[in-house]
Amino acid sequence: MNLKERFEQLCSSFTEDKNLISSLWKEIETQYSGKGRYYHDLLHLENMFRELEEVRSHISDFTAISFSVFYHDVIYDATSKSNEEKSARKAEKRLKEMGAGNDYIENISTQILATKHHQRSDNGDTNYLLDADLSVLGKDLRTYLDYTQKIRREYSIYPDLLYKPGRKKVLQHFLELESIFKTEYFKRKYEAQAKENIAAEIQLL
C-alpha cells in the first residue's frame, strides 16, 4: 500500500468527505516534498511504516500511530526550534476537521511532541513511534552515512563552524541516553549498530 492509499484509508474511518481527504493528502505530499527536504521527506515516512508494520501486533492503536507518522514532520524548518509543536498543532487542526474526538486528537498530538526529545514514554505506542523515527541510526554504515549527508544538506544554511559542534551535541545526547531505542524489539535490532555509527560520525566531525 502506498502512502496516499494508506492516508486515505486512515481518514475514511473519520470522514466520508472525499474532497477533504484529497486536500489533506495534497498538503502532506506538498510539505514533505518541499524544497530543502533531503531526509525528512516522503521516503522517511515510508521507512517508518516499513519498520512499524514489523511490530504491528505490539501496537495497540495502529490508526493513531499512523496519523502521528504522517504529521510528525509536516512542519520542518531547519532554522526553527519549534517544528514538533507546529506539527502537533497542524495535526490537531486537521484531525478536528475530520471529526476525530478530543481524546484521540490529544493522544496523537502528544505522540508528535514526544519526537522532540525522544525520551522513554509511559505509552507503549509512543515508544514504537520514537524507535521507528530513529531506526536509520542503526542501519548499515553506508545507509547511515547517506543519512548524515542528507541531514547536512538540510542544514546547509549553517557553516561547518556552527553545524559541526551542534551536530556533535545531538549525537552525544543519543549516546548518553540509557538506550537510544525504547522498545526491546528495536533495541535488539539496532542499538549496537547505532552506537557504532554515531561514534564513527563523531570521529568524522
Tab-separated table of C-alpha atoms in Angstrom:
chain	number	residue	atom	x	y	z
A	1	MET	CA	0.000	0.000	0.000
A	2	ASN	CA	1.467	3.354	-0.975
A	3	LEU	CA	1.400	6.403	1.311
A	4	LYS	CA	-1.543	8.041	-0.434
A	5	GLU	CA	-3.715	4.914	-0.144
A	6	ARG	CA	-2.646	4.451	3.450
A	7	PHE	CA	-3.579	8.041	4.308
A	8	GLU	CA	-6.946	7.886	2.524
A	9	GLN	CA	-7.795	4.663	4.353
A	10	LEU	CA	-6.927	6.257	7.707
A	11	CYS	CA	-9.074	9.308	7.052
A	12	SER	CA	-12.018	7.255	5.834
A	13	SER	CA	-12.567	5.960	9.377
A	14	PHE	CA	-13.412	9.552	10.400
A	15	THR	CA	-14.908	11.215	7.342
A	16	GLU	CA	-16.527	10.344	4.030
A	17	ASP	CA	-15.694	13.752	2.565
A	18	LYS	CA	-13.510	12.775	-0.415
A	19	ASN	CA	-12.602	16.398	-1.178
A	20	LEU	CA	-11.407	16.973	2.363
A	21	ILE	CA	-9.318	13.786	2.340
A	22	SER	CA	-7.850	14.727	-1.021
A	23	SER	CA	-6.876	18.225	0.148
A	24	LEU	CA	-5.345	16.862	3.367
A	25	TRP	CA	-3.247	14.372	1.399
A	26	LYS	CA	-2.152	17.118	-1.010
A	27	GLU	CA	-0.955	19.166	1.946
A	28	ILE	CA	1.098	16.279	3.325
A	29	GLU	CA	2.566	15.455	-0.071
A	30	THR	CA	3.476	19.112	-0.694
A	31	GLN	CA	5.004	19.635	2.744
A	32	TYR	CA	7.177	16.524	2.662
A	33	SER	CA	8.289	17.215	-0.911
A	34	GLY	CA	9.277	20.795	-0.099
A	35	LYS	CA	12.490	22.476	-1.155
A	36	GLY	CA	15.276	21.691	1.267
A	37	ARG	CA	13.818	18.364	2.403
A	38	TYR	CA	16.575	15.864	1.755
A	39	TYR	CA	15.918	13.456	4.610
A	40	HIS	CA	12.612	14.466	6.243
A	41	ASP	CA	10.654	13.563	3.126
A	42	LEU	CA	8.084	11.010	1.973
A	43	LEU	CA	10.760	8.313	1.905
A	44	HIS	CA	11.303	8.849	5.636
A	45	LEU	CA	7.574	8.173	6.179
A	46	GLU	CA	7.723	5.038	4.029
A	47	ASN	CA	10.670	3.749	6.039
A	48	MET	CA	8.873	4.395	9.321
A	49	PHE	CA	5.808	2.486	8.147
A	50	ARG	CA	8.019	-0.383	6.991
A	51	GLU	CA	9.519	-0.602	10.491
A	52	LEU	CA	6.153	-0.297	12.258
A	53	GLU	CA	4.499	-2.980	10.123
A	54	GLU	CA	7.054	-5.414	11.581
A	55	VAL	CA	5.739	-4.746	15.098
A	56	ARG	CA	2.104	-4.122	14.230
A	57	SER	CA	0.893	-6.819	16.622
A	58	HIS	CA	2.539	-4.942	19.539
A	59	ILE	CA	0.852	-1.624	18.734
A	60	SER	CA	-2.483	-1.019	20.426
A	61	ASP	CA	-3.770	1.720	18.080
A	62	PHE	CA	-2.212	1.474	14.649
A	63	THR	CA	-4.530	4.147	13.229
A	64	ALA	CA	-3.417	6.736	15.783
A	65	ILE	CA	0.285	5.947	15.403
A	66	SER	CA	-0.143	6.159	11.609
A	67	PHE	CA	-1.547	9.683	11.876
A	68	SER	CA	1.404	10.538	14.128
A	69	VAL	CA	3.814	9.300	11.456
A	70	PHE	CA	2.131	11.367	8.740
A	71	TYR	CA	2.108	14.564	10.772
A	72	HIS	CA	5.236	14.333	12.956
A	73	ASP	CA	7.440	16.283	10.493
A	74	VAL	CA	4.705	18.004	8.482
A	75	ILE	CA	6.245	21.335	9.524
A	76	TYR	CA	10.011	21.223	9.156
A	77	ASP	CA	12.308	24.214	9.075
A	78	ALA	CA	15.983	23.658	9.889
A	79	THR	CA	16.191	27.120	11.490
A	80	SER	CA	13.222	26.573	13.838
A	81	LYS	CA	13.256	25.140	17.369
A	82	SER	CA	9.502	24.543	17.398
A	83	ASN	CA	8.850	22.189	14.455
A	84	GLU	CA	7.296	19.499	16.649
A	85	GLU	CA	4.930	21.956	18.342
A	86	LYS	CA	3.861	23.386	14.967
A	87	SER	CA	3.433	19.889	13.503
A	88	ALA	CA	1.334	18.818	16.506
A	89	ARG	CA	-0.885	21.879	16.132
A	90	LYS	CA	-1.333	21.175	12.429
A	91	ALA	CA	-2.322	17.574	13.211
A	92	GLU	CA	-4.832	18.748	15.839
A	93	LYS	CA	-6.413	21.153	13.361
A	94	ARG	CA	-6.670	18.579	10.554
A	95	LEU	CA	-7.997	15.795	12.776
A	96	LYS	CA	-10.625	18.168	14.137
A	97	GLU	CA	-11.709	18.911	10.554
A	98	MET	CA	-12.079	15.170	10.037
A	99	GLY	CA	-14.272	14.883	13.102
A	100	ALA	CA	-11.916	12.948	15.391
A	101	GLY	CA	-12.660	13.103	19.128
A	102	ASN	CA	-10.680	15.330	21.506
A	103	ASP	CA	-9.015	12.487	23.433
A	104	TYR	CA	-7.951	10.878	20.186
A	105	ILE	CA	-6.504	14.150	18.897
A	106	GLU	CA	-4.678	14.764	22.174
A	107	ASN	CA	-3.091	11.313	22.036
A	108	ILE	CA	-1.701	11.953	18.538
A	109	SER	CA	-0.537	15.435	19.472
A	110	THR	CA	1.320	14.025	22.499
A	111	GLN	CA	2.999	11.388	20.326
A	112	ILE	CA	4.198	14.026	17.862
A	113	LEU	CA	5.561	16.226	20.674
A	114	ALA	CA	7.473	13.195	22.021
A	115	THR	CA	9.592	13.161	18.842
A	116	LYS	CA	11.236	16.395	20.038
A	117	HIS	CA	13.309	14.933	22.895
A	118	HIS	CA	12.984	11.178	22.316
A	119	GLN	CA	12.550	10.307	25.997
A	120	ARG	CA	11.021	6.997	27.022
A	121	SER	CA	7.242	7.294	27.316
A	122	ASP	CA	4.733	5.535	29.565
A	123	ASN	CA	2.781	4.938	26.369
A	124	GLY	CA	4.000	1.831	24.547
A	125	ASP	CA	2.818	3.007	21.129
A	126	THR	CA	4.738	6.260	21.543
A	127	ASN	CA	7.936	4.286	22.174
A	128	TYR	CA	7.425	2.363	18.929
A	129	LEU	CA	6.895	5.658	17.082
A	130	LEU	CA	10.119	7.093	18.531
A	131	ASP	CA	12.078	3.968	17.643
A	132	ALA	CA	10.792	3.875	14.082
A	133	ASP	CA	11.695	7.560	13.738
A	134	LEU	CA	15.308	6.846	14.766
A	135	SER	CA	15.678	3.460	13.055
A	136	VAL	CA	18.039	4.943	10.432
A	137	LEU	CA	20.654	5.332	13.179
A	138	GLY	CA	21.021	1.559	13.358
A	139	LYS	CA	21.209	0.774	9.645
A	140	ASP	CA	24.394	-0.379	7.905
A	141	LEU	CA	27.162	2.240	7.866
A	142	ARG	CA	26.690	3.132	4.200
A	143	THR	CA	22.971	3.896	4.704
A	144	TYR	CA	23.815	5.801	7.873
A	145	LEU	CA	26.430	7.973	6.145
A	146	ASP	CA	23.968	8.697	3.341
A	147	TYR	CA	21.512	9.868	6.013
A	148	THR	CA	24.152	12.126	7.616
A	149	GLN	CA	24.848	13.775	4.244
A	150	LYS	CA	21.131	14.430	3.717
A	151	ILE	CA	20.840	15.975	7.174
A	152	ARG	CA	23.872	18.163	6.410
A	153	ARG	CA	22.143	19.380	3.231
A	154	GLU	CA	19.012	20.240	5.218
A	155	TYR	CA	21.188	22.384	7.457
A	156	SER	CA	23.241	23.826	4.595
A	157	ILE	CA	22.499	27.405	5.681
A	158	TYR	CA	24.870	26.824	8.611
A	159	PRO	CA	28.648	26.831	8.036
A	160	ASP	CA	30.673	23.888	9.412
A	161	LEU	CA	31.849	26.148	12.227
A	162	LEU	CA	28.280	26.166	13.591
A	163	TYR	CA	26.969	22.888	12.232
A	164	LYS	CA	29.650	20.513	13.500
A	165	PRO	CA	29.507	21.444	17.215
A	166	GLY	CA	25.677	21.412	17.068
A	167	ARG	CA	25.594	18.018	15.396
A	168	LYS	CA	28.157	16.635	17.831
A	169	LYS	CA	25.973	17.768	20.737
A	170	VAL	CA	22.936	15.951	19.277
A	171	LEU	CA	24.985	12.775	18.770
A	172	GLN	CA	26.451	12.905	22.289
A	173	HIS	CA	22.921	13.270	23.626
A	174	PHE	CA	21.948	9.985	21.931
A	175	LEU	CA	24.997	8.207	23.327
A	176	GLU	CA	24.221	9.480	26.833
A	177	LEU	CA	20.694	8.052	26.799
A	178	GLU	CA	20.283	4.864	28.815
A	179	SER	CA	19.456	3.360	25.456
A	180	ILE	CA	18.732	5.043	22.121
A	181	PHE	CA	15.833	2.695	21.427
A	182	LYS	CA	12.970	2.355	23.879
A	183	THR	CA	11.459	-0.996	22.900
A	184	GLU	CA	13.055	-4.421	23.215
A	185	TYR	CA	12.442	-5.176	19.543
A	186	PHE	CA	14.269	-2.107	18.207
A	187	LYS	CA	16.945	-2.326	20.894
A	188	ARG	CA	17.839	-5.838	19.773
A	189	LYS	CA	17.636	-4.877	16.116
A	190	TYR	CA	19.527	-1.581	16.039
A	191	GLU	CA	21.102	-0.442	19.346
A	192	ALA	CA	24.638	-1.843	18.925
A	193	GLN	CA	24.982	-0.713	15.304
A	194	ALA	CA	23.527	2.723	16.101
A	195	LYS	CA	26.174	3.326	18.768
A	196	GLU	CA	28.923	2.279	16.348
A	197	ASN	CA	27.538	4.538	13.623
A	198	ILE	CA	27.230	7.539	15.920
A	199	ALA	CA	30.751	7.053	17.265
A	200	ALA	CA	32.021	6.856	13.663
A	201	GLU	CA	30.248	10.095	12.741
A	202	ILE	CA	31.645	11.903	15.783
A	203	GLN	CA	35.141	10.880	14.620
A	204	LEU	CA	34.389	12.321	11.148
A	205	LEU	CA	33.213	15.638	12.619
